[in-house]
CSV table of C-alpha atoms in Angstrom, one decimal:
chain,number,residue,atom,x,y,z
F,92,UNK,CA,-2.3,-8.3,-44.0
F,93,UNK,CA,-4.4,-6.0,-46.1
F,94,UNK,CA,-5.0,-2.8,-44.1
F,95,UNK,CA,-2.0,-3.2,-41.8
F,96,UNK,CA,-1.5,0.5,-42.2
F,97,UNK,CA,-4.2,1.1,-39.6
F,98,UNK,CA,-1.9,-0.7,-37.1
F,99,UNK,CA,1.0,1.1,-35.5
F,100,UNK,CA,4.3,-0.1,-36.9
F,101,UNK,CA,5.6,-1.5,-33.6
F,102,UNK,CA,2.8,-4.1,-33.7
F,103,UNK,CA,3.2,-5.4,-37.2
F,104,UNK,CA,5.7,-8.2,-36.3
F,105,UNK,CA,3.7,-9.1,-33.2
F,106,UNK,CA,0.6,-9.8,-35.4
F,107,UNK,CA,2.6,-11.9,-37.8
F,108,UNK,CA,3.9,-13.9,-34.8
F,109,UNK,CA,0.4,-14.3,-33.3
F,110,UNK,CA,-0.8,-15.6,-36.7
F,111,UNK,CA,1.7,-18.5,-36.5
F,112,UNK,CA,-0.3,-19.9,-33.6
F,113,UNK,CA,-2.9,-22.6,-34.2
F,114,UNK,CA,-5.4,-19.8,-33.5
F,115,UNK,CA,-4.2,-16.5,-34.9
F,116,UNK,CA,-5.2,-12.9,-34.6
F,117,UNK,CA,-6.4,-12.1,-38.1
F,118,UNK,CA,-7.2,-8.6,-39.4
F,119,UNK,CA,-11.0,-8.1,-39.7
F,120,UNK,CA,-12.8,-6.7,-42.7
F,121,UNK,CA,-15.0,-4.0,-41.3
F,122,UNK,CA,-13.7,-0.6,-40.0
F,123,UNK,CA,-15.3,-1.1,-36.5
F,124,UNK,CA,-13.8,-4.5,-36.0
F,125,UNK,CA,-10.4,-3.3,-37.3
F,126,UNK,CA,-10.4,-0.5,-34.8
F,127,UNK,CA,-11.1,-3.0,-32.0
F,128,UNK,CA,-8.3,-5.2,-33.3
F,129,UNK,CA,-5.8,-2.3,-33.1
F,130,UNK,CA,-7.0,-1.2,-29.7
F,131,UNK,CA,-6.7,-4.6,-28.1
F,132,UNK,CA,-2.9,-4.6,-28.9
F,133,UNK,CA,-2.4,-1.0,-27.9
F,134,UNK,CA,-4.1,-1.6,-24.5
F,135,UNK,CA,-2.3,-4.7,-23.6
F,136,UNK,CA,1.2,-4.4,-25.1
F,137,UNK,CA,3.7,-1.7,-24.7
F,138,UNK,CA,5.9,-1.3,-27.7
F,139,UNK,CA,8.7,-3.0,-25.7
F,140,UNK,CA,6.3,-5.9,-24.9
F,141,UNK,CA,5.3,-6.2,-28.5
F,142,UNK,CA,8.9,-6.3,-29.7
F,143,UNK,CA,9.8,-9.1,-27.3
F,144,UNK,CA,6.6,-11.1,-27.9
F,145,UNK,CA,7.2,-11.1,-31.6
F,146,UNK,CA,10.5,-13.0,-31.0
F,147,UNK,CA,9.2,-15.7,-28.7
F,148,UNK,CA,9.2,-19.2,-30.1
F,149,UNK,CA,6.0,-21.0,-31.1
F,150,UNK,CA,6.5,-23.7,-28.4
F,151,UNK,CA,7.4,-23.2,-24.7
F,152,UNK,CA,11.1,-22.3,-24.3
F,153,UNK,CA,13.5,-21.7,-21.4
F,154,UNK,CA,15.4,-18.5,-20.6
F,155,UNK,CA,18.6,-19.7,-22.2
F,156,UNK,CA,16.9,-20.4,-25.6
F,157,UNK,CA,14.9,-17.2,-25.5
F,158,UNK,CA,18.0,-15.1,-24.5
F,159,UNK,CA,19.9,-16.5,-27.5
F,160,UNK,CA,17.0,-15.7,-29.8
F,161,UNK,CA,16.4,-12.2,-28.5
F,162,UNK,CA,19.9,-11.1,-27.5
F,163,UNK,CA,18.5,-10.0,-24.1
F,164,UNK,CA,20.6,-11.1,-21.0
F,165,UNK,CA,18.9,-13.8,-18.9
F,166,UNK,CA,18.4,-11.7,-15.7
F,167,UNK,CA,16.8,-8.8,-17.6
F,168,UNK,CA,14.8,-11.2,-19.8
F,169,UNK,CA,13.4,-13.1,-16.8
F,170,UNK,CA,12.1,-9.8,-15.2
F,171,UNK,CA,10.4,-8.8,-18.4
F,172,UNK,CA,8.8,-12.2,-19.0
F,173,UNK,CA,7.6,-12.3,-15.4
F,174,UNK,CA,5.9,-9.0,-15.8
F,175,UNK,CA,4.3,-10.1,-19.1
F,176,UNK,CA,3.0,-13.2,-17.4
F,177,UNK,CA,1.4,-11.1,-14.7
F,178,UNK,CA,-0.4,-9.3,-17.6
F,179,UNK,CA,-1.4,-12.6,-19.2
F,180,UNK,CA,0.7,-11.8,-22.4
F,181,UNK,CA,3.0,-14.8,-21.7
F,182,UNK,CA,2.3,-18.1,-20.0
F,183,UNK,CA,5.0,-19.3,-17.6
F,184,UNK,CA,5.0,-23.0,-17.2
F,185,UNK,CA,6.9,-24.1,-14.1
F,186,UNK,CA,8.3,-27.6,-13.8
F,187,UNK,CA,7.0,-28.8,-10.4
F,188,UNK,CA,10.3,-30.8,-9.8
F,189,UNK,CA,13.0,-28.4,-11.0
F,190,UNK,CA,11.0,-25.2,-10.4
F,191,UNK,CA,12.4,-23.9,-13.7
F,192,UNK,CA,10.0,-22.1,-16.0
F,193,UNK,CA,9.4,-22.2,-19.7
F,194,UNK,CA,7.6,-19.4,-21.4
F,195,UNK,CA,5.0,-19.4,-24.1
F,196,UNK,CA,3.4,-16.4,-25.9
F,197,UNK,CA,-0.3,-16.4,-25.0
F,198,UNK,CA,-2.6,-16.8,-28.0
F,199,UNK,CA,-5.7,-14.7,-28.2
F,200,UNK,CA,-7.9,-17.6,-27.0
F,201,UNK,CA,-7.6,-19.3,-24.6
F,202,UNK,CA,-5.1,-16.6,-23.7
F,203,UNK,CA,-4.8,-12.9,-23.4
F,204,UNK,CA,-8.4,-12.2,-24.2
F,205,UNK,CA,-9.6,-14.1,-21.2
F,206,UNK,CA,-6.7,-13.0,-18.9
F,207,UNK,CA,-7.4,-9.3,-19.6
F,208,UNK,CA,-10.8,-9.6,-17.8
F,209,UNK,CA,-10.5,-12.5,-15.4
F,210,UNK,CA,-9.9,-10.3,-12.4
F,211,UNK,CA,-11.9,-7.3,-11.1
F,212,UNK,CA,-8.9,-5.0,-10.4
F,213,UNK,CA,-6.2,-4.3,-12.9
F,214,UNK,CA,-4.2,-1.5,-14.5
F,215,UNK,CA,-5.9,-1.7,-17.9
F,216,UNK,CA,-9.0,0.3,-18.8
F,217,UNK,CA,-11.7,-2.4,-18.4
F,218,UNK,CA,-14.5,-0.8,-20.3
F,219,UNK,CA,-12.4,0.3,-23.2
F,220,UNK,CA,-11.0,-3.3,-23.4
F,221,UNK,CA,-14.5,-4.8,-23.3
F,222,UNK,CA,-15.6,-2.4,-26.1
F,223,UNK,CA,-12.5,-3.3,-28.2
F,224,UNK,CA,-13.0,-7.1,-27.7
F,225,UNK,CA,-16.7,-6.8,-28.6
F,226,UNK,CA,-16.0,-4.8,-31.7
F,227,UNK,CA,-13.3,-7.3,-32.9
F,228,UNK,CA,-15.1,-10.5,-32.0
F,229,UNK,CA,-18.6,-9.5,-32.9
F,230,UNK,CA,-18.3,-6.7,-35.5
F,231,UNK,CA,-17.8,-9.2,-38.2
F,232,UNK,CA,-17.2,-13.0,-38.4
F,233,UNK,CA,-13.4,-12.9,-39.1
F,234,UNK,CA,-12.2,-13.9,-35.7
F,235,UNK,CA,-15.0,-16.4,-35.0
F,236,UNK,CA,-14.2,-18.1,-38.4
F,237,UNK,CA,-10.5,-18.1,-37.4
F,238,UNK,CA,-11.2,-19.9,-34.1
F,239,UNK,CA,-13.9,-22.3,-35.2
F,240,UNK,CA,-13.2,-22.9,-38.9
F,241,UNK,CA,-11.6,-26.4,-38.5
F,242,UNK,CA,-13.0,-29.7,-37.3
F,243,UNK,CA,-10.9,-29.4,-34.1
F,244,UNK,CA,-12.2,-26.7,-31.8
F,245,UNK,CA,-11.0,-25.3,-28.5
F,246,UNK,CA,-13.7,-26.6,-26.1
F,247,UNK,CA,-15.9,-29.6,-25.6
F,248,UNK,CA,-19.3,-29.8,-24.0
F,249,UNK,CA,-19.6,-32.0,-20.9
F,250,UNK,CA,-22.9,-33.7,-20.2
F,251,UNK,CA,-24.8,-32.9,-17.0
F,252,UNK,CA,-24.2,-36.2,-15.2
F,253,UNK,CA,-27.4,-35.8,-13.2
F,254,UNK,CA,-29.3,-36.0,-16.5
F,255,UNK,CA,-28.2,-39.6,-17.0
F,256,UNK,CA,-30.2,-42.4,-15.6
F,257,UNK,CA,-28.7,-45.1,-13.4
F,258,UNK,CA,-28.2,-47.5,-16.2
F,259,UNK,CA,-26.3,-44.9,-18.3
F,260,UNK,CA,-23.8,-43.8,-15.7
F,261,UNK,CA,-21.4,-46.8,-15.9
F,262,UNK,CA,-21.0,-46.1,-19.6
F,263,UNK,CA,-19.7,-42.5,-19.3
F,264,UNK,CA,-15.9,-42.3,-19.4
F,265,UNK,CA,-14.0,-40.6,-16.7
F,266,UNK,CA,-12.7,-37.8,-18.9
F,267,UNK,CA,-16.4,-37.1,-19.9
F,268,UNK,CA,-17.4,-36.4,-16.3
F,269,UNK,CA,-16.8,-32.9,-14.9
F,270,UNK,CA,-16.9,-34.3,-11.4
F,271,UNK,CA,-14.1,-36.6,-12.2
F,272,UNK,CA,-11.9,-33.8,-13.6
F,273,UNK,CA,-12.5,-31.8,-10.4
F,274,UNK,CA,-12.0,-34.6,-7.9
F,275,UNK,CA,-8.8,-35.8,-9.6
F,276,UNK,CA,-7.2,-32.3,-10.0
F,277,UNK,CA,-4.1,-31.6,-7.9
F,278,UNK,CA,-4.8,-27.9,-8.0
F,279,UNK,CA,-8.0,-25.9,-8.6
F,280,UNK,CA,-8.6,-22.2,-9.1
F,281,UNK,CA,-11.7,-20.1,-9.7
F,282,UNK,CA,-11.8,-16.9,-11.7
F,283,UNK,CA,-14.3,-14.3,-12.8
F,284,UNK,CA,-16.0,-15.4,-16.1
F,285,UNK,CA,-14.3,-13.3,-18.8
F,286,UNK,CA,-17.3,-13.4,-21.0
F,287,UNK,CA,-19.8,-12.1,-18.4
F,288,UNK,CA,-17.3,-9.6,-17.1
F,289,UNK,CA,-16.9,-8.2,-20.6
F,290,UNK,CA,-20.7,-7.9,-21.0
F,291,UNK,CA,-21.0,-6.3,-17.6
F,292,UNK,CA,-18.8,-3.4,-18.8
F,293,UNK,CA,-20.9,-3.2,-21.9
F,294,UNK,CA,-24.1,-3.0,-19.9
F,295,UNK,CA,-25.6,-6.2,-21.1
F,296,UNK,CA,-24.6,-8.9,-18.6
F,297,UNK,CA,-27.0,-11.6,-17.6
F,298,UNK,CA,-27.9,-12.7,-14.0
F,299,UNK,CA,-25.7,-15.9,-14.1
F,300,UNK,CA,-23.0,-16.2,-11.4
F,301,UNK,CA,-19.8,-14.4,-12.2
F,302,UNK,CA,-17.1,-16.4,-10.4
F,303,UNK,CA,-17.5,-19.7,-12.2
F,304,UNK,CA,-14.4,-20.1,-14.4
F,305,UNK,CA,-12.5,-23.2,-13.1
F,306,UNK,CA,-8.9,-23.9,-13.9
F,307,UNK,CA,-7.2,-27.2,-12.9
F,308,UNK,CA,-3.7,-28.6,-12.6
F,309,UNK,CA,-1.1,-26.6,-14.6
F,310,UNK,CA,-3.8,-24.2,-15.7
F,311,UNK,CA,-4.7,-23.5,-12.1
F,312,UNK,CA,-1.0,-23.1,-11.1
F,313,UNK,CA,-0.6,-20.4,-13.7
F,314,UNK,CA,-3.9,-18.6,-12.7
F,315,UNK,CA,-2.9,-18.7,-9.0
F,316,UNK,CA,0.7,-17.7,-9.5
F,317,UNK,CA,-0.2,-14.7,-11.6
F,318,UNK,CA,-3.3,-13.7,-9.5
F,319,UNK,CA,-5.9,-14.3,-12.2
F,320,UNK,CA,-8.0,-16.2,-9.7
F,321,UNK,CA,-7.9,-17.8,-6.3
F,322,UNK,CA,-7.1,-21.3,-5.2
F,323,UNK,CA,-10.0,-23.4,-4.0
F,324,UNK,CA,-10.5,-27.0,-2.9
F,325,UNK,CA,-12.6,-29.7,-4.6
F,326,UNK,CA,-15.6,-29.1,-2.3
F,327,UNK,CA,-15.9,-25.5,-3.3
F,328,UNK,CA,-15.4,-26.4,-7.0
F,329,UNK,CA,-18.2,-28.9,-6.8
F,330,UNK,CA,-20.4,-26.4,-5.1
F,331,UNK,CA,-19.7,-23.9,-8.0
F,332,UNK,CA,-20.5,-26.7,-10.4
F,333,UNK,CA,-23.8,-27.5,-8.7
F,334,UNK,CA,-24.9,-23.8,-8.6
F,335,UNK,CA,-23.9,-23.4,-12.3
F,336,UNK,CA,-26.0,-26.3,-13.3
F,337,UNK,CA,-28.9,-25.0,-11.3
F,338,UNK,CA,-28.5,-21.7,-13.2
F,339,UNK,CA,-28.8,-23.5,-16.5
F,340,UNK,CA,-25.1,-23.1,-17.4
F,341,UNK,CA,-23.2,-25.4,-19.8
F,342,UNK,CA,-19.9,-27.0,-18.7
F,343,UNK,CA,-17.4,-26.5,-21.5
F,344,UNK,CA,-13.9,-28.0,-20.9
F,345,UNK,CA,-10.6,-28.0,-22.7
F,346,UNK,CA,-11.1,-30.2,-25.7
F,347,UNK,CA,-8.7,-33.0,-24.6
F,348,UNK,CA,-9.1,-36.3,-22.8
F,349,UNK,CA,-5.9,-36.2,-20.7
F,350,UNK,CA,-5.4,-33.4,-18.2
F,351,UNK,CA,-7.7,-30.7,-19.4
F,352,UNK,CA,-6.7,-27.3,-18.0
F,353,UNK,CA,-10.1,-25.7,-17.5
F,354,UNK,CA,-13.9,-26.1,-17.2
F,355,UNK,CA,-16.0,-23.1,-18.0
F,356,UNK,CA,-19.6,-22.7,-16.9
F,357,UNK,CA,-21.2,-20.9,-19.9
F,358,UNK,CA,-24.4,-19.1,-20.8
F,359,UNK,CA,-25.7,-18.7,-24.3
F,360,UNK,CA,-26.0,-14.9,-24.1
F,361,UNK,CA,-22.4,-14.1,-23.1
F,362,UNK,CA,-20.1,-17.1,-23.9
F,363,UNK,CA,-18.0,-16.5,-27.0
F,364,UNK,CA,-18.2,-20.1,-28.0
F,365,UNK,CA,-21.9,-20.5,-27.7
F,366,UNK,CA,-22.5,-17.1,-29.3
F,367,UNK,CA,-20.5,-18.2,-32.3
F,368,UNK,CA,-23.1,-21.0,-32.7
F,369,UNK,CA,-26.0,-18.6,-32.2
F,370,UNK,CA,-24.6,-15.6,-34.3
F,371,UNK,CA,-22.7,-17.4,-37.1
F,372,UNK,CA,-24.0,-20.9,-37.1
F,373,UNK,CA,-20.5,-22.3,-36.5
F,374,UNK,CA,-19.7,-25.7,-35.0
F,375,UNK,CA,-17.9,-23.9,-32.2
F,376,UNK,CA,-18.1,-26.6,-29.4
F,377,UNK,CA,-17.2,-30.2,-29.7
F,378,UNK,CA,-20.4,-32.0,-28.6
F,379,UNK,CA,-20.5,-34.6,-25.8
F,380,UNK,CA,-21.3,-38.2,-26.5
F,381,UNK,CA,-25.0,-37.6,-25.7
F,382,UNK,CA,-28.0,-36.1,-27.4
F,383,UNK,CA,-31.2,-34.7,-26.1
F,384,UNK,CA,-34.2,-37.0,-26.9
F,385,UNK,CA,-37.9,-36.2,-26.6
F,386,UNK,CA,-40.6,-38.7,-25.7
F,387,UNK,CA,-43.4,-37.3,-27.8
F,388,UNK,CA,-46.2,-39.0,-25.8
F,389,UNK,CA,-45.0,-37.5,-22.5
F,390,UNK,CA,-44.2,-34.0,-23.9
F,391,UNK,CA,-46.7,-31.4,-22.6
F,392,UNK,CA,-45.6,-28.7,-25.0
F,393,UNK,CA,-44.7,-26.3,-22.3
F,394,UNK,CA,-41.6,-25.1,-24.2
F,395,UNK,CA,-39.4,-24.8,-21.1
F,396,UNK,CA,-36.7,-27.0,-22.7
F,397,UNK,CA,-36.7,-24.9,-25.9
F,398,UNK,CA,-36.4,-21.7,-23.9
F,399,UNK,CA,-33.6,-23.1,-21.7
F,400,UNK,CA,-31.5,-24.4,-24.6
F,401,UNK,CA,-28.5,-22.1,-24.8
F,402,UNK,CA,-28.0,-22.6,-28.6
F,403,UNK,CA,-31.6,-22.9,-29.9
F,404,UNK,CA,-31.3,-26.7,-30.7
F,405,UNK,CA,-34.9,-27.3,-29.6
F,406,UNK,CA,-37.9,-26.0,-31.4
F,407,UNK,CA,-41.7,-26.4,-30.7
F,408,UNK,CA,-43.6,-28.1,-33.5
F,409,UNK,CA,-47.3,-28.3,-34.0
F,410,UNK,CA,-48.4,-32.0,-34.3
F,411,UNK,CA,-51.8,-33.6,-34.9
F,412,UNK,CA,-53.8,-35.2,-32.1
F,413,UNK,CA,-55.8,-38.3,-32.9
F,414,UNK,CA,-59.5,-37.6,-32.5
F,415,UNK,CA,-59.1,-33.9,-32.0
F,416,UNK,CA,-59.4,-30.9,-34.2
F,417,UNK,CA,-56.7,-28.8,-32.5
F,418,UNK,CA,-53.0,-29.5,-32.8
F,419,UNK,CA,-50.7,-29.6,-29.9
F,420,UNK,CA,-47.1,-28.4,-29.4
F,421,UNK,CA,-44.2,-30.9,-29.0
F,422,UNK,CA,-40.5,-30.3,-28.5
F,423,UNK,CA,-38.2,-31.4,-31.4
F,424,UNK,CA,-34.4,-31.6,-31.1
F,425,UNK,CA,-32.2,-30.6,-33.9
F,426,UNK,CA,-29.6,-33.4,-33.6
F,427,UNK,CA,-27.1,-31.7,-35.9
F,428,UNK,CA,-27.0,-28.7,-33.6
F,429,UNK,CA,-27.4,-30.3,-30.1
F,430,UNK,CA,-24.1,-30.2,-28.1
F,431,UNK,CA,-25.3,-32.7,-25.5
F,432,UNK,CA,-25.0,-30.6,-22.5
F,433,UNK,CA,-28.2,-31.7,-20.8
F,434,UNK,CA,-29.3,-28.2,-19.7
F,435,UNK,CA,-32.7,-28.9,-21.2
F,436,UNK,CA,-33.4,-31.8,-18.9
F,437,UNK,CA,-33.2,-29.6,-15.8
F,438,UNK,CA,-36.2,-27.6,-17.1
F,439,UNK,CA,-38.3,-30.7,-17.8
F,440,UNK,CA,-39.1,-31.6,-14.2
F,441,UNK,CA,-42.8,-32.3,-14.5
F,442,UNK,CA,-43.1,-34.9,-17.3
F,443,UNK,CA,-39.4,-35.8,-17.7
F,444,UNK,CA,-40.1,-36.1,-21.4
F,445,UNK,CA,-36.6,-35.0,-22.4
F,446,UNK,CA,-33.7,-37.3,-21.6
F,447,UNK,CA,-30.1,-37.8,-22.8
F,448,UNK,CA,-29.2,-40.7,-25.1
F,449,UNK,CA,-25.8,-41.8,-26.4
F,450,UNK,CA,-24.9,-40.8,-29.9
F,451,UNK,CA,-24.4,-43.5,-32.5
F,452,UNK,CA,-20.9,-42.2,-33.3
F,453,UNK,CA,-18.8,-40.8,-30.5
F,454,UNK,CA,-17.3,-37.3,-31.4
F,455,UNK,CA,-13.5,-37.4,-31.6
F,456,UNK,CA,-11.8,-35.7,-28.7
F,457,UNK,CA,-8.0,-35.3,-29.0
F,458,UNK,CA,-6.0,-37.4,-26.5
F,459,UNK,CA,-3.9,-34.5,-25.2
F,460,UNK,CA,-2.9,-30.9,-25.9
F,461,UNK,CA,-0.2,-31.9,-28.4
F,462,UNK,CA,-2.7,-33.7,-30.6
F,463,UNK,CA,-5.2,-30.9,-30.3
F,464,UNK,CA,-2.7,-28.3,-31.2
F,465,UNK,CA,-1.3,-30.2,-34.1
F,466,UNK,CA,-4.8,-30.9,-35.5
F,467,UNK,CA,-5.8,-27.2,-35.2
F,468,UNK,CA,-2.6,-26.1,-36.8
F,469,UNK,CA,-2.9,-28.6,-39.7
F,470,UNK,CA,-6.5,-27.5,-40.3
F,471,UNK,CA,-5.4,-23.9,-40.6
F,472,UNK,CA,-2.3,-24.6,-42.7
F,473,UNK,CA,0.2,-23.8,-40.0
F,474,UNK,CA,1.6,-27.2,-39.0
F,475,UNK,CA,5.1,-26.2,-40.2
F,476,UNK,CA,5.4,-23.5,-37.5
F,477,UNK,CA,5.3,-26.2,-34.8
F,478,UNK,CA,8.0,-28.4,-36.4
F,479,UNK,CA,10.3,-25.8,-37.9
F,480,UNK,CA,10.2,-22.5,-36.1
F,481,UNK,CA,12.1,-19.8,-38.1
F,482,UNK,CA,14.3,-22.6,-39.6
F,483,UNK,CA,15.1,-24.2,-36.2
F,484,UNK,CA,14.4,-27.9,-36.1
F,485,UNK,CA,13.1,-29.8,-33.0
F,486,UNK,CA,14.8,-32.5,-31.0
F,487,UNK,CA,14.1,-36.3,-31.3
F,488,UNK,CA,11.9,-36.4,-28.1
F,489,UNK,CA,9.6,-33.7,-29.5
F,490,UNK,CA,9.5,-35.3,-32.9
F,491,UNK,CA,8.6,-38.6,-31.4
F,492,UNK,CA,5.6,-37.0,-29.6
F,493,UNK,CA,4.6,-35.3,-32.9
F,494,UNK,CA,4.7,-38.7,-34.7
F,495,UNK,CA,2.6,-40.3,-32.0
F,496,UNK,CA,0.0,-37.5,-32.4
F,497,UNK,CA,0.1,-37.8,-36.2
F,498,UNK,CA,-0.5,-41.5,-36.0
F,499,UNK,CA,-4.0,-40.7,-34.6
F,500,UNK,CA,-4.8,-38.9,-37.8
F,501,UNK,CA,-6.9,-40.5,-40.6
F,502,UNK,CA,-5.1,-41.4,-43.9
F,503,UNK,CA,-6.4,-38.2,-45.5
F,504,UNK,CA,-5.2,-36.1,-42.6
F,505,UNK,CA,-1.8,-37.7,-42.7
F,506,UNK,CA,-1.5,-36.8,-46.4
F,507,UNK,CA,-2.5,-33.2,-45.6
F,508,UNK,CA,0.0,-33.0,-42.7
F,509,UNK,CA,2.9,-34.3,-44.8
F,510,UNK,CA,2.1,-31.8,-47.6
F,511,UNK,CA,2.4,-29.0,-45.1
F,512,UNK,CA,5.6,-30.3,-43.5
F,513,UNK,CA,7.4,-31.7,-46.6
F,514,UNK,CA,9.5,-33.7,-44.2
F,515,UNK,CA,11.2,-36.9,-45.2
F,516,UNK,CA,11.5,-37.9,-41.6
F,517,UNK,CA,7.8,-37.5,-40.8
F,518,UNK,CA,6.9,-39.2,-44.1
F,519,UNK,CA,9.2,-42.1,-43.3
F,520,UNK,CA,7.9,-42.6,-39.8
F,521,UNK,CA,4.2,-42.4,-40.8
F,522,UNK,CA,4.8,-45.0,-43.5
F,523,UNK,CA,6.8,-47.2,-41.1
F,524,UNK,CA,4.2,-47.2,-38.4
F,525,UNK,CA,1.2,-47.7,-40.7
F,526,UNK,CA,-1.1,-46.0,-38.3
F,527,UNK,CA,0.3,-47.7,-35.1
F,528,UNK,CA,2.0,-45.8,-32.4
F,529,UNK,CA,5.8,-45.9,-32.4
F,530,UNK,CA,7.4,-48.0,-29.7
């Protein structure tokens, strides 16, 4: 923990608990960033909140389990957890059938960072919070490296479906289409964009729409229940999507195939994920299955596509012209940087020289949140926290889901996972299935 002395004693155990998540809350290296790190906790958590949060299990748990763990009576515990959920410090996951809630400590992202600035009115000092977040996230690369250092990242780019020609559209999978996610959602909510709201308080917000953060299904239920946004129907959500695309925003969704919980509409100047690409050259967004492609003969060299790309994946290059002394400019796509969002195509309206083509190799997108979480935890050396939480084992149903997720791993990833777990049961099951899902 290094300079933990800068942090008040009541927050030490909370930081250790947050660092057990697949994405932790590491102490930064510079003094400015360290000050922001401390202030974020002091603004959001009372000492009592911090004490309770430090004792919450890594995975969602019911009141009875948390009461046993903390020694707090159920009724008193429920009141405290409800208040913490209203602040975004805890996520309450309500079973739609039983109406019983399980509680999960919010990680920094996607979690209490976003929730702190997803509504215009709140009890916390917004400007001070924005300054603390900016100092911590952008004062040095510690947190960006924590979030994006593995192969599995939080969000995935969704291609602008309008950028695909008629022949391509049958090839796009349902989970790759933002419109499908919206139209199939049982519940939808919209919130203020945390990133642009933060920059607004810092005096450097762009002119992109503010109310563009879409949550769906269980994510929307949480947002609505705790007043982090308002409920909308699919028509309004589609209208927000259209306006966002017209504004040159990128759709970035939860990096899962099955039941994603959100779709953000992001700009390159404010979005934390896109800024991590621009500032630190990190692979912060899982690319879509598409790449921007330039027809050199049609390109007029206007540079609109280059200027519209939110991550600088398109440059203008001087090329020779046959029979002429002067060179001309032509757009060139950096394929190792392009995230396949299609924003560039909306700016190439005269010559249509830039189009979207399928990648040769489809980027891996985790099937569900369990696979994503386990992959991220494994890549950060924290897989054991999700199987054995403070010495407590998991039930057979949970372990079966874990094995199903681990069976999607490559042989090398399975070896790494087993080294971290040192579990005879997991090792036996992986050897038995030989890469096939257990029946």
